[in-house]
Coordinates of C-alpha atoms and ligand atoms in Angstrom, one line a residue:
M1 CA -36.8 21.9 -57.4
P2 CA -37.6 18.2 -57.7
L3 CA -41.3 17.4 -57.2
S4 CA -42.6 15.2 -54.4
E5 CA -44.2 11.9 -55.4
R6 CA -47.7 13.3 -55.0
Q7 CA -46.9 16.4 -57.1
E8 CA -45.1 14.3 -59.7
A9 CA -48.1 11.9 -60.1
I10 CA -50.2 14.9 -61.1
A11 CA -47.6 16.6 -63.2
S12 CA -46.9 13.6 -65.3
S13 CA -50.4 12.3 -65.8
S14 CA -51.3 12.5 -69.5
S15 CA -54.8 14.0 -69.2
R16 CA -55.4 17.1 -71.3
F17 CA -57.3 18.9 -68.5
K18 CA -56.3 18.5 -64.9
V19 CA -58.0 19.8 -61.8
V20 CA -56.2 19.8 -58.5
A21 CA -58.0 20.7 -55.3
A22 CA -55.5 20.7 -52.4
G23 CA -55.0 22.1 -49.0
R24 CA -53.0 25.1 -48.4
R25 CA -49.2 24.7 -48.9
F26 CA -49.7 21.3 -50.5
G27 CA -47.4 22.6 -53.2
K28 CA -49.9 23.5 -55.9
T29 CA -48.2 26.5 -57.2
T30 CA -44.8 24.8 -57.1
M31 CA -46.2 21.9 -59.0
A32 CA -48.0 24.1 -61.5
R33 CA -44.9 26.2 -62.1
A34 CA -42.8 23.1 -62.7
K35 CA -45.3 21.7 -65.1
F36 CA -45.4 25.0 -67.0
V37 CA -41.7 24.9 -67.4
R38 CA -41.7 21.3 -68.6
K39 CA -44.3 22.2 -71.2
A40 CA -42.3 25.2 -72.3
A41 CA -39.2 23.0 -72.7
G42 CA -41.0 20.5 -74.8
P43 CA -39.6 19.5 -78.2
V44 CA -42.0 21.7 -80.2
G45 CA -41.1 25.4 -79.9
N46 CA -43.0 28.5 -81.1
R47 CA -45.9 27.9 -78.8
R48 CA -47.9 30.3 -76.6
M49 CA -48.5 29.5 -73.0
A50 CA -50.1 31.4 -70.2
Y51 CA -50.0 31.3 -66.4
L52 CA -52.9 33.0 -64.8
M53 CA -53.6 34.0 -61.2
P54 CA -56.4 36.2 -59.8
T55 CA -54.3 39.3 -59.4
Y56 CA -51.2 40.9 -61.0
R57 CA -49.3 41.0 -57.7
Q58 CA -49.8 37.3 -57.1
V59 CA -48.6 36.2 -60.5
R60 CA -45.7 38.5 -60.4
S61 CA -44.5 37.7 -56.9
L62 CA -45.3 34.0 -56.8
V63 CA -44.5 32.9 -60.4
W64 CA -42.9 35.5 -62.6
D65 CA -40.0 36.6 -60.3
F66 CA -39.2 32.9 -59.7
L67 CA -39.3 31.8 -63.3
V68 CA -37.4 34.8 -64.7
E69 CA -34.5 34.0 -62.4
R70 CA -34.6 30.2 -63.2
L71 CA -34.9 30.6 -66.9
L72 CA -32.2 33.1 -67.2
D73 CA -29.9 30.8 -65.1
K74 CA -30.7 27.9 -67.4
R75 CA -30.1 30.3 -70.4
W76 CA -33.4 29.3 -71.9
V77 CA -34.1 33.0 -72.3
L78 CA -32.0 36.0 -73.1
P79 CA -32.5 39.2 -71.0
R80 CA -33.6 41.2 -74.1
D81 CA -36.5 38.8 -74.7
I82 CA -38.0 39.5 -71.3
S83 CA -40.6 42.2 -71.0
R84 CA -41.0 43.1 -67.4
T85 CA -43.7 45.6 -68.0
D86 CA -45.8 43.1 -69.9
L87 CA -44.8 40.0 -67.8
S88 CA -44.0 38.1 -70.9
M89 CA -40.9 36.5 -72.4
T90 CA -39.9 34.6 -75.5
L91 CA -37.7 31.6 -75.0
R92 CA -34.9 30.7 -77.3
N93 CA -37.0 27.9 -78.7
G94 CA -39.5 30.5 -79.8
T95 CA -42.1 29.7 -77.2
K96 CA -43.8 32.7 -75.7
L97 CA -44.8 32.7 -72.0
L98 CA -47.4 35.1 -70.8
F99 CA -48.1 35.8 -67.1
R100 CA -51.5 37.4 -66.5
S101 CA -53.8 38.4 -63.8
A102 CA -57.4 37.3 -64.5
D103 CA -59.0 40.3 -62.9
N104 CA -59.3 41.9 -66.3
Y105 CA -59.6 38.7 -68.2
D106 CA -60.7 40.4 -71.4
T107 CA -57.1 41.4 -72.1
L108 CA -56.3 37.7 -72.4
R109 CA -58.1 37.5 -75.7
G110 CA -55.9 37.0 -78.7
E111 CA -54.3 34.2 -80.7
G112 CA -54.4 30.6 -79.8
L113 CA -52.9 29.2 -76.6
D114 CA -51.2 25.8 -76.4
Y115 CA -51.2 25.5 -72.6
V116 CA -52.6 27.4 -69.7
V117 CA -52.3 27.2 -65.9
M118 CA -55.1 28.7 -63.9
D119 CA -53.8 29.0 -60.3
E120 CA -56.2 29.9 -57.4
M121 CA -59.0 29.0 -59.8
P122 CA -61.9 29.7 -57.3
Y123 CA -60.9 33.4 -57.4
I124 CA -60.7 33.6 -61.1
D125 CA -63.9 34.6 -62.9
E126 CA -65.5 31.6 -64.5
R127 CA -65.9 33.6 -67.7
A128 CA -62.1 33.9 -68.0
W129 CA -62.2 30.2 -68.7
T130 CA -65.5 29.7 -70.6
E131 CA -65.4 32.8 -72.7
V132 CA -61.7 33.5 -73.2
V133 CA -59.3 30.7 -72.5
R134 CA -61.3 27.6 -73.6
P135 CA -61.9 29.0 -77.2
M136 CA -58.2 29.8 -77.4
L137 CA -57.2 26.2 -76.5
A138 CA -59.7 24.8 -79.0
T139 CA -57.8 25.7 -82.2
T140 CA -54.5 24.2 -80.8
Q141 CA -56.0 21.3 -78.9
G142 CA -54.1 22.8 -76.0
G143 CA -54.3 21.6 -72.4
A144 CA -55.0 23.2 -69.1
L145 CA -54.1 22.8 -65.4
F146 CA -56.4 24.2 -62.8
V147 CA -55.2 24.4 -59.2
G148 CA -56.7 25.8 -56.0
S149 CA -57.9 25.3 -52.5
P150 CA -61.6 24.6 -52.4
A151 CA -63.7 27.6 -51.7
G152 CA -67.3 26.3 -51.7
F153 CA -69.6 24.9 -54.4
D154 CA -68.4 27.2 -57.2
H155 CA -67.1 26.8 -60.8
F156 CA -63.9 25.2 -59.5
H157 CA -65.9 22.6 -57.8
G158 CA -67.8 22.1 -61.0
L159 CA -64.6 21.5 -62.9
H160 CA -63.3 19.2 -60.2
L161 CA -66.4 17.0 -60.7
R162 CA -65.4 16.3 -64.3
G163 CA -62.5 14.1 -63.4
P164 CA -64.5 11.1 -62.4
D165 CA -67.3 11.8 -64.9
E166 CA -67.2 9.5 -67.9
Q167 CA -68.6 12.2 -70.1
F168 CA -65.4 14.1 -69.7
A169 CA -62.8 11.6 -70.8
N170 CA -60.0 14.2 -71.2
W171 CA -60.3 15.4 -67.6
S172 CA -58.7 14.2 -64.4
S173 CA -59.1 15.4 -60.8
W174 CA -57.1 15.1 -57.7
R175 CA -57.7 16.0 -54.1
A176 CA -55.0 16.2 -51.5
T177 CA -54.6 17.5 -48.0
T178 CA -51.9 19.8 -46.6
L179 CA -50.4 16.9 -44.8
D180 CA -50.2 14.9 -48.1
G181 CA -48.0 17.7 -49.4
G182 CA -45.4 16.9 -46.9
W183 CA -44.1 20.5 -46.6
V184 CA -45.9 21.4 -43.3
P185 CA -45.0 19.3 -40.3
Q186 CA -47.9 17.4 -38.7
E187 CA -47.3 19.2 -35.4
E188 CA -47.8 22.5 -37.0
I189 CA -51.0 21.4 -38.7
E190 CA -52.2 20.2 -35.3
E191 CA -51.3 23.5 -33.7
A192 CA -53.1 25.4 -36.4
R193 CA -56.2 23.2 -35.9
L194 CA -56.6 24.3 -32.3
E195 CA -56.6 28.0 -33.4
L196 CA -59.2 27.5 -36.2
D197 CA -62.9 26.8 -36.3
E198 CA -63.8 23.4 -37.6
L199 CA -65.2 24.3 -41.0
T200 CA -62.1 26.4 -41.7
F201 CA -59.8 23.5 -40.9
R202 CA -61.7 21.1 -43.0
Q203 CA -61.6 23.4 -45.9
E204 CA -58.1 24.9 -45.7
F205 CA -56.2 21.8 -44.6
E206 CA -58.2 18.9 -45.7
A207 CA -59.4 20.4 -49.0
N208 CA -63.0 19.7 -48.5
F209 CA -65.6 21.5 -50.6
I210 CA -67.7 23.1 -47.8
N211 CA -71.0 24.7 -48.4
F212 CA -70.7 28.1 -46.7
T213 CA -74.0 29.9 -47.0
G214 CA -75.7 32.8 -45.3
S215 CA -73.7 34.9 -42.9
V216 CA -70.1 35.5 -43.8
Y217 CA -69.1 35.8 -40.1
Y218 CA -71.0 32.8 -38.8
N219 CA -69.1 32.8 -35.5
W220 CA -70.0 36.4 -34.7
D221 CA -72.2 36.7 -31.6
P222 CA -73.0 40.2 -30.5
D223 CA -74.0 38.9 -27.0
Q224 CA -70.5 37.6 -26.6
H225 CA -68.2 39.9 -28.6
V226 CA -69.7 43.3 -27.9
V227 CA -68.6 45.0 -24.7
R228 CA -69.8 48.2 -23.2
G229 CA -67.2 50.7 -22.1
L230 CA -64.3 48.7 -23.7
R231 CA -62.8 52.0 -24.9
G232 CA -61.8 52.7 -21.3
V233 CA -59.0 50.2 -21.5
Y234 CA -57.2 52.3 -24.1
N235 CA -53.5 52.8 -23.2
K236 CA -51.8 55.6 -25.1
D237 CA -48.4 54.1 -24.5
K238 CA -49.2 50.8 -26.2
P239 CA -49.2 50.0 -29.9
L240 CA -52.5 50.9 -31.7
A241 CA -53.7 48.9 -34.7
L242 CA -55.2 51.1 -37.4
C243 CA -57.1 49.0 -40.0
L244 CA -58.0 50.5 -43.3
D245 CA -60.1 49.8 -46.4
F246 CA -59.9 52.4 -49.1
N247 CA -63.2 53.8 -50.2
R248 CA -64.9 57.1 -50.8
A249 CA -68.3 56.3 -49.6
P250 CA -68.0 55.3 -46.8
G251 CA -64.4 56.0 -45.7
V252 CA -63.7 53.7 -42.8
A253 CA -61.1 52.6 -40.2
A254 CA -61.3 50.2 -37.3
V255 CA -58.9 50.9 -34.4
G256 CA -57.9 48.4 -31.7
Q257 CA -55.3 47.3 -29.2
E258 CA -54.0 43.9 -28.2
G259 CA -54.8 42.8 -24.6
P260 CA -56.5 40.3 -22.4
M261 CA -60.1 39.5 -23.3
P262 CA -62.7 40.9 -20.9
W263 CA -64.1 37.3 -20.4
D264 CA -60.8 35.7 -19.8
K265 CA -57.8 37.5 -18.4
N266 CA -55.4 34.9 -19.6
L267 CA -56.5 35.0 -23.2
M268 CA -54.9 37.7 -25.4
G269 CA -56.8 39.1 -28.3
L270 CA -57.8 42.2 -30.1
R271 CA -59.9 44.8 -28.4
V272 CA -61.6 47.1 -31.0
L273 CA -61.9 50.5 -29.3
S274 CA -63.4 52.7 -32.0
E275 CA -64.3 53.1 -35.6
V276 CA -64.1 55.8 -38.2
H277 CA -67.0 56.0 -40.6
I278 CA -67.3 58.9 -43.0
P279 CA -70.5 58.3 -45.1
R280 CA -69.7 60.2 -48.3
N281 CA -66.9 62.0 -50.1
S282 CA -64.3 60.6 -47.9
T283 CA -60.6 60.7 -48.7
T284 CA -57.7 58.8 -47.1
P285 CA -56.4 62.0 -45.4
R286 CA -59.8 62.6 -43.9
V287 CA -60.0 59.2 -42.4
I288 CA -56.5 59.7 -40.8
E289 CA -57.6 63.1 -39.6
E290 CA -60.6 61.6 -37.9
F291 CA -58.4 58.9 -36.4
A292 CA -56.0 61.5 -35.1
K293 CA -58.9 63.4 -33.5
Q294 CA -59.9 60.2 -31.6
Y295 CA -56.3 59.5 -30.5
P296 CA -54.5 62.8 -30.2
D297 CA -52.2 61.7 -27.4
Q298 CA -51.2 58.3 -28.8
R299 CA -47.5 57.6 -28.0
G300 CA -47.2 53.9 -28.6
R301 CA -46.5 52.9 -32.2
I302 CA -49.3 53.0 -34.7
L303 CA -49.5 49.8 -36.8
V304 CA -51.2 50.2 -40.1
Y305 CA -53.0 47.3 -41.8
G306 CA -55.2 47.4 -44.8
D307 CA -56.1 46.4 -48.3
A308 CA -52.8 45.7 -50.1
S309 CA -54.3 46.7 -53.5
G310 CA -54.6 50.2 -52.1
G311 CA -51.0 50.6 -52.7
A312 CA -50.9 48.9 -56.1
E313 CA -51.8 50.6 -59.4
S314 CA -52.3 54.0 -57.9
S315 CA -48.5 54.7 -57.6
K316 CA -48.9 56.1 -61.2
S317 CA -51.5 58.6 -60.1
V318 CA -50.4 62.2 -59.2
E319 CA -51.4 61.9 -55.6
G320 CA -49.5 58.6 -54.9
S321 CA -50.9 55.4 -53.5
D322 CA -53.4 55.3 -50.7
F323 CA -50.6 54.1 -48.4
D324 CA -48.4 57.1 -49.4
L325 CA -51.3 59.3 -48.3
V326 CA -51.7 57.4 -45.1
E327 CA -48.0 57.8 -44.3
A328 CA -48.0 61.5 -45.2
A329 CA -51.0 62.2 -42.9
L330 CA -49.6 60.1 -40.1
R331 CA -46.2 61.7 -40.3
Q332 CA -47.7 65.1 -39.9
K333 CA -49.4 64.1 -36.6
Y334 CA -47.2 61.4 -35.1
G335 CA -43.8 61.8 -36.7
R336 CA -42.3 58.5 -37.7
N337 CA -44.1 56.6 -34.9
Y338 CA -45.9 54.2 -37.3
S339 CA -45.3 51.0 -39.3
L340 CA -47.0 49.7 -42.3
R341 CA -48.0 46.1 -42.0
V342 CA -49.2 45.3 -45.4
P343 CA -48.4 42.1 -47.4
K344 CA -47.3 42.2 -51.0
A345 CA -50.6 40.8 -52.1
N346 CA -53.9 40.4 -50.3
P347 CA -54.9 37.0 -48.9
M348 CA -57.6 35.2 -50.8
E349 CA -60.9 36.4 -49.6
R350 CA -61.9 33.0 -48.1
S351 CA -58.6 32.8 -46.2
R352 CA -59.3 36.2 -44.7
I353 CA -62.9 35.3 -43.8
N354 CA -61.7 32.0 -42.2
A355 CA -59.0 33.8 -40.2
V356 CA -61.7 36.2 -38.8
N357 CA -64.1 33.4 -38.0
S358 CA -61.4 31.4 -36.3
Y359 CA -60.5 34.5 -34.3
L360 CA -64.1 35.0 -33.3
L361 CA -64.4 31.4 -32.1
N362 CA -61.9 28.6 -32.4
I363 CA -62.2 24.8 -31.9
Q364 CA -61.3 25.3 -28.2
G365 CA -64.2 27.7 -27.7
Q366 CA -61.9 30.7 -27.3
R367 CA -63.1 34.2 -28.5
R368 CA -60.2 36.6 -29.3
L369 CA -62.1 39.6 -30.4
A370 CA -63.9 42.1 -28.3
V371 CA -65.7 45.1 -29.8
D372 CA -66.7 48.3 -28.0
A373 CA -70.5 48.8 -28.1
D374 CA -70.1 52.2 -29.7
C375 CA -68.6 50.7 -32.9
T376 CA -72.1 50.5 -34.3
R377 CA -71.2 50.3 -37.9
L378 CA -68.7 47.5 -37.4
I379 CA -71.2 45.6 -35.2
Q380 CA -73.9 46.0 -37.9
D381 CA -71.4 44.8 -40.5
F382 CA -70.5 41.7 -38.6
G383 CA -74.1 40.8 -38.2
S384 CA -75.3 41.5 -41.7
V385 CA -72.6 40.7 -44.3
K386 CA -73.9 37.8 -46.4
L387 CA -72.4 35.4 -48.9
D388 CA -73.7 35.5 -52.5
D389 CA -74.8 32.4 -54.3
K390 CA -71.2 31.6 -55.2
G391 CA -70.1 31.7 -51.6
K392 CA -68.2 35.0 -52.0
I393 CA -68.8 38.1 -50.0
D394 CA -72.0 39.8 -51.3
K395 CA -70.8 43.4 -52.2
S396 CA -74.1 44.6 -53.5
N397 CA -74.7 47.0 -50.6
P398 CA -72.1 49.6 -51.1
D399 CA -72.3 50.7 -47.5
Q400 CA -71.4 47.3 -46.1
T401 CA -68.4 45.0 -45.7
H402 CA -65.7 47.8 -45.5
L403 CA -65.2 47.7 -41.7
T404 CA -65.1 44.0 -41.5
D405 CA -62.8 43.9 -44.5
A406 CA -60.5 46.4 -42.8
L407 CA -60.4 44.4 -39.6
G408 CA -60.0 41.2 -41.6
Y409 CA -56.7 42.4 -43.2
M410 CA -55.3 42.9 -39.8
I411 CA -56.5 39.7 -38.3
H412 CA -55.2 37.7 -41.2
Y413 CA -51.9 39.5 -41.1
C414 CA -51.3 38.8 -37.4
N415 CA -52.9 35.4 -37.4
P416 CA -52.7 33.8 -40.8
I417 CA -54.3 30.4 -41.0
L418 CA -50.8 28.9 -41.1
K419 CA -47.7 30.4 -39.6
A420 CA -45.7 29.5 -42.7
D421 CA -47.8 31.9 -44.7
R422 CA -46.0 34.7 -42.9
A423 CA -43.0 34.0 -44.9
E424 CA -44.8 35.2 -48.0
Q425 CA -45.6 38.5 -46.4
R426 CA -43.4 41.4 -47.0
K427 CA -42.3 41.8 -43.4
V428 CA -42.5 39.0 -40.9
A429 CA -45.6 39.6 -38.8
L430 CA -44.7 40.4 -35.2
P431 CA -47.0 40.0 -32.3
L432 CA -49.1 43.1 -32.1
S433 CA -47.4 44.1 -28.9
M434 CA -44.0 44.6 -30.5
Ligands
ADP501 N1 -41.3 20.1 -54.7 C1 -41.0 20.9 -53.7 N2 -39.7 21.0 -53.3 C2 -39.4 21.8 -52.2 N3 -40.3 22.6 -51.6 C3 -41.5 22.6 -52.0 C4 -42.0 21.8 -53.1 N4 -43.3 22.0 -53.3 C5 -43.7 22.9 -52.3 N5 -42.6 23.2 -51.6 C6 -42.6 24.2 -50.4 O1 -43.9 24.3 -49.9 C7 -44.3 25.6 -49.8 C8 -45.7 25.8 -50.3 O2 -45.8 25.5 -51.7 P1 -46.8 26.2 -52.7 O3 -46.5 25.6 -54.0 O4 -46.7 27.7 -52.5 O5 -48.2 25.7 -52.1 P2 -49.7 26.0 -52.5 O6 -49.6 26.7 -53.8 O7 -50.3 24.7 -52.5 O8 -50.2 26.8 -51.3 C9 -43.4 26.4 -50.7 O9 -43.0 27.6 -50.1 C10 -42.2 25.5 -50.9 O10 -41.2 25.9 -50.0
MG502 MG1 -50.4 28.6 -54.4

């Protein structure tokens, strides 16, 4: 697809190192993919190029699948030179393209690299760049393109500062908003703004580097969100959201139903009715068993949300993925009366946090989450989860973050920061009440 003027200006600049901080849906990945293909088509063949994203699922679904199809169409590559297991291919000009997740960046080590894209850079470990990629570019004088949405004052921010810095003559930086991208209509951005909290909007749409510090859930207010006796509104004939995060210690689930908020009958939101918390030696079937004990008479549909990576690698294991286990256990108790609502890949952590904070309190002062006072672990979690010094969720206390993570997958799925994001999810998100 032809690039927009803004995208083209970046793609065709001659800097060796480029850093693009842009709002969501600006077209960062589309631009980076196009640039990558142009580099691959260059007159000199026999090169090695890599496209990196934080996770395998992202790079496969957002870049690999798209490029395989295009490059086969253009006959730049023959089917036999594509390795789908390795996510690599050798073009007819001899250039080798590698697509990698950076979550185990050590596997990137190897021969030189002539060009690299690092997409969603804030979520790629800094060392993937400093220890692995940079040395590989050195021998070839290769170039790099870093793209991402700002996620605080992290290593991506550090790279972005090099553009205007005279000491880094080979570097250029750009900043652009979602609106600049031109792919999301202004009305939709305005609509989104009303559902978000202000910091979230400034970061996600206006591409500002925001210094989030301290509490992850800064809009959480137990005096407002916690409601005694909320469990009493449970309706067994209505859909029930079961939100999971897969861990052994503790095994957790948060369970809720959509409905009017206790403080505003006209405002629909999520009412968290109960939690499951198994401190040690938990397994996925045990979590479901505990859930079933709490809701033995459930007749409305059970909507399952959770950590998309729970279904990822484990398909190789004997037992099956965590979601297979969830399905087996649910089927036993509830027949087929459940749906999995899990995206292909997890949202970026910052997007999920922002979705939760916006749900807790938006720019209009609306609170869309109510939590039963007996959900003591969830309440504790909301109040205590902190950011680390890089602005990411501090995971150092193994007992924490799981319940808020679980709930966050659901909130993000049903209320992504931008409606257009739903298209990238496996199934279109329906209102919870469907
Ligand atoms: N040059 C382009 N031509 C047509 N559509 C585009 C172009 N760039 C972006 N888009 C559209 O905008 C959406 C967001 O683009 P994407 O590259 O995924 O954004 P980002 O990576 O910044 O979030 C894509 O789904 C695509 O439909
Ligand atoms: Mg992208």
